[in-house]
């Protein structure tokens, strides 16, 4: 009797402790493809192991446009999720609305300032306070290929220049296969476009034209050449490309229907989730002309102000979990990206990730580490959206001339 009541008391005490600490975290994200879902499941596991309840707020749609719309309506109605996948300059815009919480307690305790590259930490802060936690570094200027397709078509290896790329594409076409797997959605069009601009013009030109939005650069011969090259790539895509999701384009490469895909390294997460082996079943390389440059895309979760104490605790634990070495490793092994936390061991990572990690460090030194415009790292969302629309119109409609597109990009760049 005595023993039983002691046990009962202990159980009661334990559950009281758990319920005092445990809370719910509602997390808005757009990670719904095979590789993405596997990655985010790791975060859910960590939170559940700490006794918290994970409320999944997944909004399908690569690149996150649909998720951004869903987030706006929830915040406007005064009911924000605990965390939302927001990145780059959009973090500042949300923070300026006064709706984000302050993560300084956990950031100071865990020494985030010394664990993150300064450029990344600055993006996560608003007026000096942490409001978001970063999960990874994706490299956008990658091209993926099916080695069997290349072999069948008589292509010797990954193309390093656009001349080599178009020669390879011609061979794949002649072999009766689709040279380039593409999903015609404006963020995917721009993912290809920015890699072309980087490859044709180099990192300085990319920065001038797409980040600083310098009118001279936008009106230059280099931009003309970039648009011509971009349009030429389109002629190697299939008629069913419009509207296709990015992961379905990756599947075309995987299944040997297509040769190449221009896509960030979340595509690798897709190959891996399907059990494919890098270097054997699929190849990765920097997009033509971009091996000494790097377009980065850092995913992060911004945290919204919450009232309830248990919810705040769960939210702080989520931020802590995101930056933990264990999560940074397992998440990025699945996601295709590399850890954003500095000094992480890369021994479990494959060669594509090792290449990304090395190039990230090297390009930071040479000044050719540039923010991805397609993935919300570089410019204010309004101008980004307007420029993306112009580039997609150009891609979709051959009647839009290169000169027209250049003028329209310049106008779109001024969107406030
Ligand atoms: C990117 C995002 C990646 C990846 C991709 C496709 O913008 O940063 O994490 O998920 O979209 O949805």
CSV table of C-alpha atoms and ligand atoms in Angstrom, one decimal:
chain,number,residue,atom,x,y,z
A,1,UNK,CA,0.0,0.0,0.0
A,2,UNK,CA,2.7,2.4,1.1
A,3,UNK,CA,4.8,1.4,-2.0
A,4,UNK,CA,1.9,1.9,-4.3
A,5,UNK,CA,1.0,5.4,-3.1
A,6,UNK,CA,4.7,6.3,-3.3
A,7,UNK,CA,4.7,5.1,-6.9
A,8,UNK,CA,1.5,7.0,-7.6
A,9,UNK,CA,3.0,10.1,-6.1
A,10,UNK,CA,6.1,9.8,-8.2
A,11,UNK,CA,4.1,9.2,-11.4
A,12,UNK,CA,2.0,12.2,-10.5
A,13,UNK,CA,5.0,14.4,-9.8
A,14,UNK,CA,6.7,13.2,-13.1
A,15,UNK,CA,3.6,14.0,-15.2
A,16,UNK,CA,3.2,17.4,-13.5
A,17,UNK,CA,6.8,18.2,-14.4
A,18,UNK,CA,6.3,17.0,-17.9
A,19,UNK,CA,3.1,19.0,-18.4
A,20,UNK,CA,4.6,22.1,-16.8
A,21,UNK,CA,7.4,22.0,-19.4
A,22,UNK,CA,5.6,20.4,-22.4
A,23,UNK,CA,3.8,22.6,-24.9
A,24,UNK,CA,2.6,22.6,-28.4
A,25,UNK,CA,4.6,23.9,-31.4
A,26,UNK,CA,2.7,24.6,-34.5
A,27,UNK,CA,5.2,24.7,-37.4
A,28,UNK,CA,4.4,26.1,-40.8
A,29,UNK,CA,6.6,24.7,-43.6
A,30,UNK,CA,6.5,23.6,-47.2
A,31,UNK,CA,8.6,20.5,-47.0
A,32,UNK,CA,6.2,17.9,-48.5
A,33,UNK,CA,8.3,16.1,-51.1
A,34,UNK,CA,9.9,12.7,-50.2
A,35,UNK,CA,13.3,14.1,-49.2
A,36,UNK,CA,11.9,17.2,-47.5
A,37,UNK,CA,9.3,15.2,-45.5
A,38,UNK,CA,12.0,12.8,-44.2
A,39,UNK,CA,14.1,15.8,-43.1
A,40,UNK,CA,11.4,17.7,-41.2
A,41,UNK,CA,10.3,14.4,-39.5
A,42,UNK,CA,13.6,14.6,-37.7
A,43,UNK,CA,12.7,17.9,-36.1
A,44,UNK,CA,9.3,16.5,-35.1
A,45,UNK,CA,11.0,13.5,-33.5
A,46,UNK,CA,13.3,15.7,-31.4
A,47,UNK,CA,10.5,17.8,-30.2
A,48,UNK,CA,8.3,14.8,-29.3
A,49,UNK,CA,11.2,13.2,-27.4
A,50,UNK,CA,11.3,16.4,-25.3
A,51,UNK,CA,7.6,15.8,-24.5
A,52,UNK,CA,6.3,18.5,-26.8
A,53,UNK,CA,3.4,18.2,-29.2
A,54,UNK,CA,4.2,18.9,-32.8
A,55,UNK,CA,1.3,20.4,-34.8
A,56,UNK,CA,2.2,20.1,-38.5
A,57,UNK,CA,1.1,23.0,-40.6
A,58,UNK,CA,2.5,21.8,-44.0
A,59,UNK,CA,1.5,23.8,-47.1
A,60,UNK,CA,2.5,22.0,-50.3
A,61,UNK,CA,4.2,24.0,-53.0
A,62,UNK,CA,7.9,24.1,-53.8
A,63,UNK,CA,9.7,27.4,-53.1
A,64,UNK,CA,7.1,28.3,-50.5
A,65,UNK,CA,4.8,30.8,-52.3
A,66,UNK,CA,1.7,29.0,-51.1
A,67,UNK,CA,3.1,28.8,-47.5
A,68,UNK,CA,3.7,32.5,-47.5
A,69,UNK,CA,0.1,33.2,-48.4
A,70,UNK,CA,-1.2,30.8,-45.7
A,71,UNK,CA,1.1,32.5,-43.2
A,72,UNK,CA,-0.2,36.0,-44.0
A,73,UNK,CA,-3.8,35.0,-43.4
A,74,UNK,CA,-3.0,33.4,-40.1
A,75,UNK,CA,-1.0,36.3,-38.8
A,76,UNK,CA,-3.6,38.8,-40.0
A,77,UNK,CA,-6.3,36.9,-38.1
A,78,UNK,CA,-4.2,37.1,-34.9
A,79,UNK,CA,-3.4,33.4,-34.8
A,80,UNK,CA,0.2,32.9,-35.9
A,81,UNK,CA,1.9,29.5,-35.7
A,82,UNK,CA,4.8,29.2,-33.2
A,83,UNK,CA,7.3,28.9,-36.1
A,84,UNK,CA,7.2,29.5,-39.8
A,85,UNK,CA,9.8,28.7,-42.5
A,86,UNK,CA,10.7,32.3,-43.4
A,87,UNK,CA,14.1,33.4,-44.7
A,88,UNK,CA,16.2,36.2,-45.9
A,89,UNK,CA,14.9,39.8,-46.1
A,90,UNK,CA,11.3,38.5,-45.5
A,91,UNK,CA,12.4,37.9,-41.8
A,92,UNK,CA,13.1,41.6,-41.5
A,93,UNK,CA,9.7,42.5,-43.0
A,94,UNK,CA,7.9,40.2,-40.5
A,95,UNK,CA,9.9,41.5,-37.6
A,96,UNK,CA,9.2,45.1,-38.5
A,97,UNK,CA,5.5,44.2,-38.2
A,98,UNK,CA,6.2,43.5,-34.5
A,99,UNK,CA,4.9,40.0,-34.6
A,100,UNK,CA,8.1,38.0,-34.0
A,101,UNK,CA,9.3,36.8,-30.7
A,102,UNK,CA,12.8,37.2,-29.2
A,103,UNK,CA,15.1,34.2,-29.1
A,104,UNK,CA,18.0,35.9,-27.4
A,105,UNK,CA,17.8,33.8,-24.2
A,106,UNK,CA,18.4,30.6,-26.0
A,107,UNK,CA,20.8,32.2,-28.5
A,108,UNK,CA,23.0,33.6,-25.7
A,109,UNK,CA,22.9,30.4,-23.6
A,110,UNK,CA,23.9,28.3,-26.7
A,111,UNK,CA,26.4,30.9,-28.0
A,112,UNK,CA,24.8,31.2,-31.5
A,113,UNK,CA,27.0,34.2,-32.3
A,114,UNK,CA,30.1,32.0,-32.2
A,115,UNK,CA,28.4,29.1,-34.0
A,116,UNK,CA,27.1,30.9,-37.1
A,117,UNK,CA,28.8,32.7,-40.0
A,118,UNK,CA,28.2,36.4,-39.2
A,119,UNK,CA,26.4,37.0,-42.6
A,120,UNK,CA,23.9,34.3,-41.5
A,121,UNK,CA,23.5,35.5,-37.9
A,122,UNK,CA,22.8,39.1,-39.2
A,123,UNK,CA,19.9,37.8,-41.3
A,124,UNK,CA,18.4,36.0,-38.3
A,125,UNK,CA,18.5,39.2,-36.2
A,126,UNK,CA,16.2,42.2,-36.1
A,127,UNK,CA,17.7,45.3,-34.4
A,128,UNK,CA,20.3,43.0,-32.8
A,129,UNK,CA,17.9,40.4,-31.4
A,130,UNK,CA,17.6,36.9,-32.7
A,131,UNK,CA,14.1,36.3,-34.2
A,132,UNK,CA,14.8,33.2,-36.3
A,133,UNK,CA,16.9,30.1,-36.2
A,134,UNK,CA,18.7,28.8,-39.3
A,135,UNK,CA,18.7,25.1,-40.3
A,136,UNK,CA,21.0,24.7,-43.3
A,137,UNK,CA,22.9,26.1,-46.3
A,138,UNK,CA,21.5,25.0,-49.6
A,139,UNK,CA,23.6,25.6,-52.8
A,140,UNK,CA,21.3,26.6,-55.7
A,141,UNK,CA,23.8,26.6,-58.6
A,142,UNK,CA,23.8,22.8,-59.0
A,143,UNK,CA,23.0,20.7,-62.1
A,144,UNK,CA,22.0,17.0,-61.6
A,145,UNK,CA,22.3,14.3,-64.1
A,146,UNK,CA,21.6,10.6,-64.8
A,147,UNK,CA,24.9,8.9,-65.7
A,148,UNK,CA,23.1,6.2,-67.7
A,149,UNK,CA,21.4,8.8,-69.9
A,150,UNK,CA,24.8,10.5,-70.5
A,151,UNK,CA,26.3,7.2,-71.3
A,152,UNK,CA,23.6,6.2,-73.7
A,153,UNK,CA,23.9,9.5,-75.5
A,154,UNK,CA,27.7,9.4,-75.7
A,155,UNK,CA,28.3,12.3,-73.3
A,156,UNK,CA,31.6,12.0,-71.6
A,157,UNK,CA,31.0,13.9,-68.3
A,158,UNK,CA,29.3,16.8,-66.6
A,159,UNK,CA,29.5,19.9,-68.8
A,160,UNK,CA,31.6,22.7,-67.5
A,161,UNK,CA,30.7,25.4,-70.0
A,162,UNK,CA,27.5,26.3,-71.9
A,163,UNK,CA,29.1,25.1,-75.1
A,164,UNK,CA,29.7,21.7,-73.6
A,165,UNK,CA,26.2,21.8,-72.0
A,166,UNK,CA,24.4,22.4,-75.4
A,167,UNK,CA,26.6,19.8,-77.2
A,168,UNK,CA,25.6,17.3,-74.5
A,169,UNK,CA,21.9,18.4,-74.7
A,170,UNK,CA,22.0,17.8,-78.5
A,171,UNK,CA,23.3,14.3,-78.0
A,172,UNK,CA,20.7,13.4,-75.5
A,173,UNK,CA,18.0,14.8,-77.8
A,174,UNK,CA,19.4,12.7,-80.6
A,175,UNK,CA,19.2,9.6,-78.3
A,176,UNK,CA,15.5,10.2,-78.1
A,177,UNK,CA,15.5,11.5,-74.5
A,178,UNK,CA,14.6,14.8,-72.8
A,179,UNK,CA,17.8,16.8,-72.3
A,180,UNK,CA,16.5,19.1,-69.5
A,181,UNK,CA,13.9,18.1,-66.9
A,182,UNK,CA,12.1,21.4,-65.9
A,183,UNK,CA,9.1,22.4,-63.9
A,184,UNK,CA,7.5,25.5,-65.3
A,185,UNK,CA,6.8,27.5,-62.1
A,186,UNK,CA,8.2,30.9,-61.7
A,187,UNK,CA,10.6,30.0,-58.8
A,188,UNK,CA,12.0,27.1,-60.9
A,189,UNK,CA,12.4,29.3,-64.0
A,190,UNK,CA,14.3,31.7,-61.9
A,191,UNK,CA,16.4,29.0,-60.2
A,192,UNK,CA,17.6,28.2,-63.7
A,193,UNK,CA,17.9,31.8,-64.7
A,194,UNK,CA,20.1,32.9,-61.8
A,195,UNK,CA,22.5,30.0,-62.4
A,196,UNK,CA,22.7,31.1,-66.0
A,197,UNK,CA,23.4,34.7,-65.1
A,198,UNK,CA,26.1,33.5,-62.7
A,199,UNK,CA,27.6,31.2,-65.3
A,200,UNK,CA,27.6,33.8,-68.1
A,201,UNK,CA,28.5,36.9,-66.1
A,202,UNK,CA,30.3,35.7,-63.0
A,203,UNK,CA,29.7,36.6,-59.4
A,204,UNK,CA,30.4,40.3,-59.7
A,205,UNK,CA,28.0,40.7,-62.5
A,206,UNK,CA,25.4,38.6,-60.7
A,207,UNK,CA,25.7,40.9,-57.7
A,208,UNK,CA,25.4,44.0,-59.8
A,209,UNK,CA,22.5,42.9,-61.9
A,210,UNK,CA,20.4,40.8,-59.5
A,211,UNK,CA,21.3,41.9,-56.0
A,212,UNK,CA,22.2,45.6,-56.4
A,213,UNK,CA,19.7,45.8,-59.3
A,214,UNK,CA,22.0,48.2,-61.1
A,215,UNK,CA,20.4,49.6,-64.2
A,216,UNK,CA,23.6,49.5,-66.2
A,217,UNK,CA,24.2,45.8,-65.5
A,218,UNK,CA,20.6,44.9,-66.2
A,219,UNK,CA,20.9,46.7,-69.6
A,220,UNK,CA,24.3,45.2,-70.5
A,221,UNK,CA,25.4,42.8,-73.2
A,222,UNK,CA,26.1,40.3,-70.5
A,223,UNK,CA,22.4,40.3,-69.5
A,224,UNK,CA,21.5,40.0,-73.1
A,225,UNK,CA,23.7,36.9,-73.4
A,226,UNK,CA,22.3,35.5,-70.2
A,227,UNK,CA,18.7,35.8,-71.5
A,228,UNK,CA,19.7,34.3,-74.8
A,229,UNK,CA,21.4,31.3,-73.1
A,230,UNK,CA,18.4,30.9,-70.8
A,231,UNK,CA,16.0,30.8,-73.7
A,232,UNK,CA,18.1,28.3,-75.5
A,233,UNK,CA,17.9,26.0,-72.5
A,234,UNK,CA,14.1,26.1,-72.8
A,235,UNK,CA,14.3,24.5,-76.2
A,236,UNK,CA,15.7,21.4,-74.6
A,237,UNK,CA,12.8,20.9,-72.2
A,238,UNK,CA,9.6,18.9,-72.9
A,239,UNK,CA,6.1,20.1,-73.7
A,240,UNK,CA,4.7,18.9,-70.4
A,241,UNK,CA,7.0,21.2,-68.3
A,242,UNK,CA,4.6,24.0,-67.6
A,243,UNK,CA,3.3,23.7,-64.0
A,244,UNK,CA,5.3,20.6,-63.2
A,245,UNK,CA,6.5,20.3,-59.6
A,246,UNK,CA,10.3,20.3,-59.1
A,247,UNK,CA,10.4,16.9,-57.5
A,248,UNK,CA,8.6,15.4,-60.5
A,249,UNK,CA,11.3,16.9,-62.7
A,250,UNK,CA,13.9,15.3,-60.4
A,251,UNK,CA,12.0,12.0,-60.8
A,252,UNK,CA,12.4,12.2,-64.6
A,253,UNK,CA,16.2,12.3,-64.2
A,254,UNK,CA,16.0,9.5,-61.7
A,255,UNK,CA,14.0,7.3,-64.0
A,256,UNK,CA,16.3,7.9,-67.0
A,257,UNK,CA,13.7,9.9,-69.0
A,258,UNK,CA,15.8,13.1,-68.8
A,259,UNK,CA,19.4,13.9,-68.7
A,260,UNK,CA,19.8,17.1,-66.6
A,261,UNK,CA,18.0,19.2,-64.1
A,262,UNK,CA,19.0,22.7,-62.9
A,263,UNK,CA,18.0,22.7,-59.2
A,264,UNK,CA,19.4,23.4,-55.8
A,265,UNK,CA,20.6,20.6,-53.7
A,266,UNK,CA,17.3,19.8,-52.1
A,267,UNK,CA,17.1,17.7,-55.4
A,268,UNK,CA,19.7,15.5,-53.8
A,269,UNK,CA,17.4,14.9,-50.8
A,270,UNK,CA,14.9,13.5,-53.4
A,271,UNK,CA,17.5,11.2,-55.0
A,272,UNK,CA,18.6,9.9,-51.5
A,273,UNK,CA,15.0,9.4,-50.3
A,274,UNK,CA,14.5,7.1,-53.3
A,275,UNK,CA,17.6,5.1,-52.3
A,276,UNK,CA,19.8,6.5,-55.1
A,277,UNK,CA,23.6,6.7,-54.6
A,278,UNK,CA,25.5,9.8,-55.5
A,279,UNK,CA,28.3,9.3,-58.1
A,280,UNK,CA,26.7,6.0,-59.2
A,281,UNK,CA,22.9,6.6,-59.8
A,282,UNK,CA,23.1,10.3,-60.1
A,283,UNK,CA,25.8,13.0,-60.6
A,284,UNK,CA,26.1,16.5,-59.2
A,285,UNK,CA,28.1,19.4,-60.5
A,286,UNK,CA,28.1,23.2,-60.3
A,287,UNK,CA,26.0,24.7,-63.1
A,288,UNK,CA,28.0,25.5,-66.3
A,289,UNK,CA,30.5,28.3,-65.7
A,290,UNK,CA,29.9,28.5,-61.9
A,291,UNK,CA,32.3,26.1,-60.3
A,292,UNK,CA,34.1,29.0,-58.5
A,293,UNK,CA,30.9,30.7,-57.3
A,294,UNK,CA,28.1,29.7,-55.0
A,295,UNK,CA,24.5,30.9,-54.7
A,296,UNK,CA,23.4,30.3,-51.1
A,297,UNK,CA,20.0,29.6,-49.7
A,298,UNK,CA,19.7,29.4,-46.0
A,299,UNK,CA,16.4,27.9,-44.6
A,300,UNK,CA,15.3,29.2,-41.3
A,301,UNK,CA,12.4,29.3,-38.9
A,302,UNK,CA,11.1,32.6,-37.6
A,303,UNK,CA,9.4,32.4,-34.3
A,304,UNK,CA,6.1,34.3,-33.6
A,305,UNK,CA,5.2,36.0,-30.3
A,306,UNK,CA,3.1,33.6,-28.2
A,307,UNK,CA,1.2,34.3,-25.0
A,308,UNK,CA,1.1,31.0,-23.1
A,309,UNK,CA,4.2,30.1,-21.0
A,310,UNK,CA,4.2,26.4,-22.0
A,311,UNK,CA,4.0,27.4,-25.7
A,312,UNK,CA,6.9,29.8,-25.2
A,313,UNK,CA,8.9,27.1,-23.6
A,314,UNK,CA,8.2,24.7,-26.5
A,315,UNK,CA,9.1,27.4,-28.9
A,316,UNK,CA,12.5,28.1,-27.2
A,317,UNK,CA,13.2,24.3,-27.2
A,318,UNK,CA,12.4,24.2,-30.9
A,319,UNK,CA,15.0,27.0,-31.5
A,320,UNK,CA,17.5,25.1,-29.4
A,321,UNK,CA,16.8,21.8,-31.2
A,322,UNK,CA,17.3,23.5,-34.6
A,323,UNK,CA,20.8,24.6,-33.8
A,324,UNK,CA,21.8,21.4,-32.0
A,325,UNK,CA,24.7,19.5,-33.6
A,326,UNK,CA,22.6,16.3,-33.7
A,327,UNK,CA,19.7,17.9,-35.6
A,328,UNK,CA,22.0,19.9,-37.9
A,329,UNK,CA,23.7,16.6,-39.0
A,330,UNK,CA,20.7,14.3,-39.4
A,331,UNK,CA,18.5,17.0,-41.0
A,332,UNK,CA,21.1,18.0,-43.6
A,333,UNK,CA,22.0,14.4,-44.4
A,334,UNK,CA,18.4,14.0,-45.5
A,335,UNK,CA,17.8,17.4,-47.0
A,336,UNK,CA,20.7,17.6,-49.4
A,337,UNK,CA,22.1,20.8,-47.8
A,338,UNK,CA,25.0,21.3,-45.4
A,339,UNK,CA,24.9,22.3,-41.7
A,340,UNK,CA,24.8,26.1,-41.2
A,341,UNK,CA,26.4,25.6,-37.7
A,342,UNK,CA,30.1,26.1,-38.1
A,343,UNK,CA,32.8,23.4,-37.4
A,344,UNK,CA,30.5,20.4,-37.9
A,345,UNK,CA,32.1,17.2,-39.0
A,346,UNK,CA,31.4,16.3,-42.6
A,347,UNK,CA,32.5,12.6,-42.5
A,348,UNK,CA,29.0,11.2,-42.9
A,349,UNK,CA,28.2,13.5,-45.8
A,350,UNK,CA,28.5,12.5,-49.5
A,351,UNK,CA,30.8,14.1,-52.1
A,352,UNK,CA,28.1,16.5,-53.3
A,353,UNK,CA,27.8,17.9,-49.8
A,354,UNK,CA,31.6,17.9,-49.3
A,355,UNK,CA,32.0,19.9,-52.5
A,356,UNK,CA,29.3,22.3,-51.3
A,357,UNK,CA,31.0,22.7,-48.0
A,358,UNK,CA,34.4,23.3,-49.5
A,359,UNK,CA,33.1,25.8,-52.1
A,360,UNK,CA,31.1,27.6,-49.4
A,361,UNK,CA,34.3,28.4,-47.5
A,362,UNK,CA,36.4,29.1,-50.6
A,363,UNK,CA,33.9,31.4,-52.3
A,364,UNK,CA,33.3,33.3,-49.0
A,365,UNK,CA,37.0,34.2,-49.2
A,366,UNK,CA,37.1,35.2,-52.9
A,367,UNK,CA,33.8,37.2,-52.7
A,368,UNK,CA,31.9,34.9,-55.1
A,369,UNK,CA,29.5,33.6,-52.4
A,370,UNK,CA,26.3,35.3,-53.5
A,371,UNK,CA,22.7,35.2,-52.2
A,372,UNK,CA,20.1,33.4,-54.2
A,373,UNK,CA,17.4,35.7,-55.6
A,374,UNK,CA,15.1,32.8,-56.6
A,375,UNK,CA,15.1,31.6,-53.0
A,376,UNK,CA,14.4,34.8,-51.2
A,377,UNK,CA,17.9,35.6,-49.9
A,378,UNK,CA,18.8,38.7,-51.8
A,379,UNK,CA,16.1,41.4,-52.4
A,380,UNK,CA,12.8,42.5,-50.9
A,381,UNK,CA,10.0,40.1,-51.7
A,382,UNK,CA,8.0,42.6,-53.8
A,383,UNK,CA,10.8,43.3,-56.3
A,384,UNK,CA,11.8,39.6,-56.2
A,385,UNK,CA,8.2,38.6,-57.2
A,386,UNK,CA,8.0,41.2,-60.0
A,387,UNK,CA,11.4,40.2,-61.5
A,388,UNK,CA,10.4,36.5,-61.3
A,389,UNK,CA,7.2,37.3,-63.2
A,390,UNK,CA,9.1,39.0,-66.0
A,391,UNK,CA,11.6,36.2,-66.4
A,392,UNK,CA,8.8,33.6,-66.5
A,393,UNK,CA,6.9,35.6,-69.1
A,394,UNK,CA,10.1,35.7,-71.2
A,395,UNK,CA,10.6,31.9,-70.7
A,396,UNK,CA,7.0,31.1,-71.6
A,397,UNK,CA,6.4,33.4,-74.5
A,398,UNK,CA,8.9,33.5,-77.4
A,399,UNK,CA,7.3,36.7,-78.7
A,400,UNK,CA,8.8,38.6,-75.7
A,401,UNK,CA,12.2,39.8,-77.1
A,402,UNK,CA,15.4,39.9,-75.1
A,403,UNK,CA,15.4,43.7,-75.3
A,404,UNK,CA,11.8,43.8,-73.9
A,405,UNK,CA,12.7,41.5,-71.1
A,406,UNK,CA,15.7,43.7,-70.1
A,407,UNK,CA,13.5,46.7,-70.0
A,408,UNK,CA,10.9,45.0,-68.0
A,409,UNK,CA,13.4,43.6,-65.5
A,410,UNK,CA,14.7,47.1,-64.9
A,411,UNK,CA,11.1,48.4,-64.2
A,412,UNK,CA,10.3,45.4,-62.0
A,413,UNK,CA,13.5,46.0,-60.0
A,414,UNK,CA,12.1,49.3,-58.8
A,415,UNK,CA,9.0,47.7,-57.3
A,416,UNK,CA,8.7,48.7,-53.6
B,1,LIG,C1,13.6,26.2,-51.4
B,1,LIG,C2,13.8,25.8,-49.9
B,1,LIG,C3,14.3,24.5,-49.9
B,1,LIG,C4,13.5,23.5,-50.8
B,1,LIG,C5,12.9,24.1,-52.0
B,1,LIG,C6,11.8,23.4,-52.7
B,1,LIG,O1,13.2,27.6,-51.4
B,1,LIG,O2,14.8,26.7,-49.4
B,1,LIG,O3,14.3,24.0,-48.5
B,1,LIG,O4,12.5,22.9,-50.0
B,1,LIG,O5,12.5,25.4,-51.9
B,1,LIG,O6,10.6,23.5,-52.0
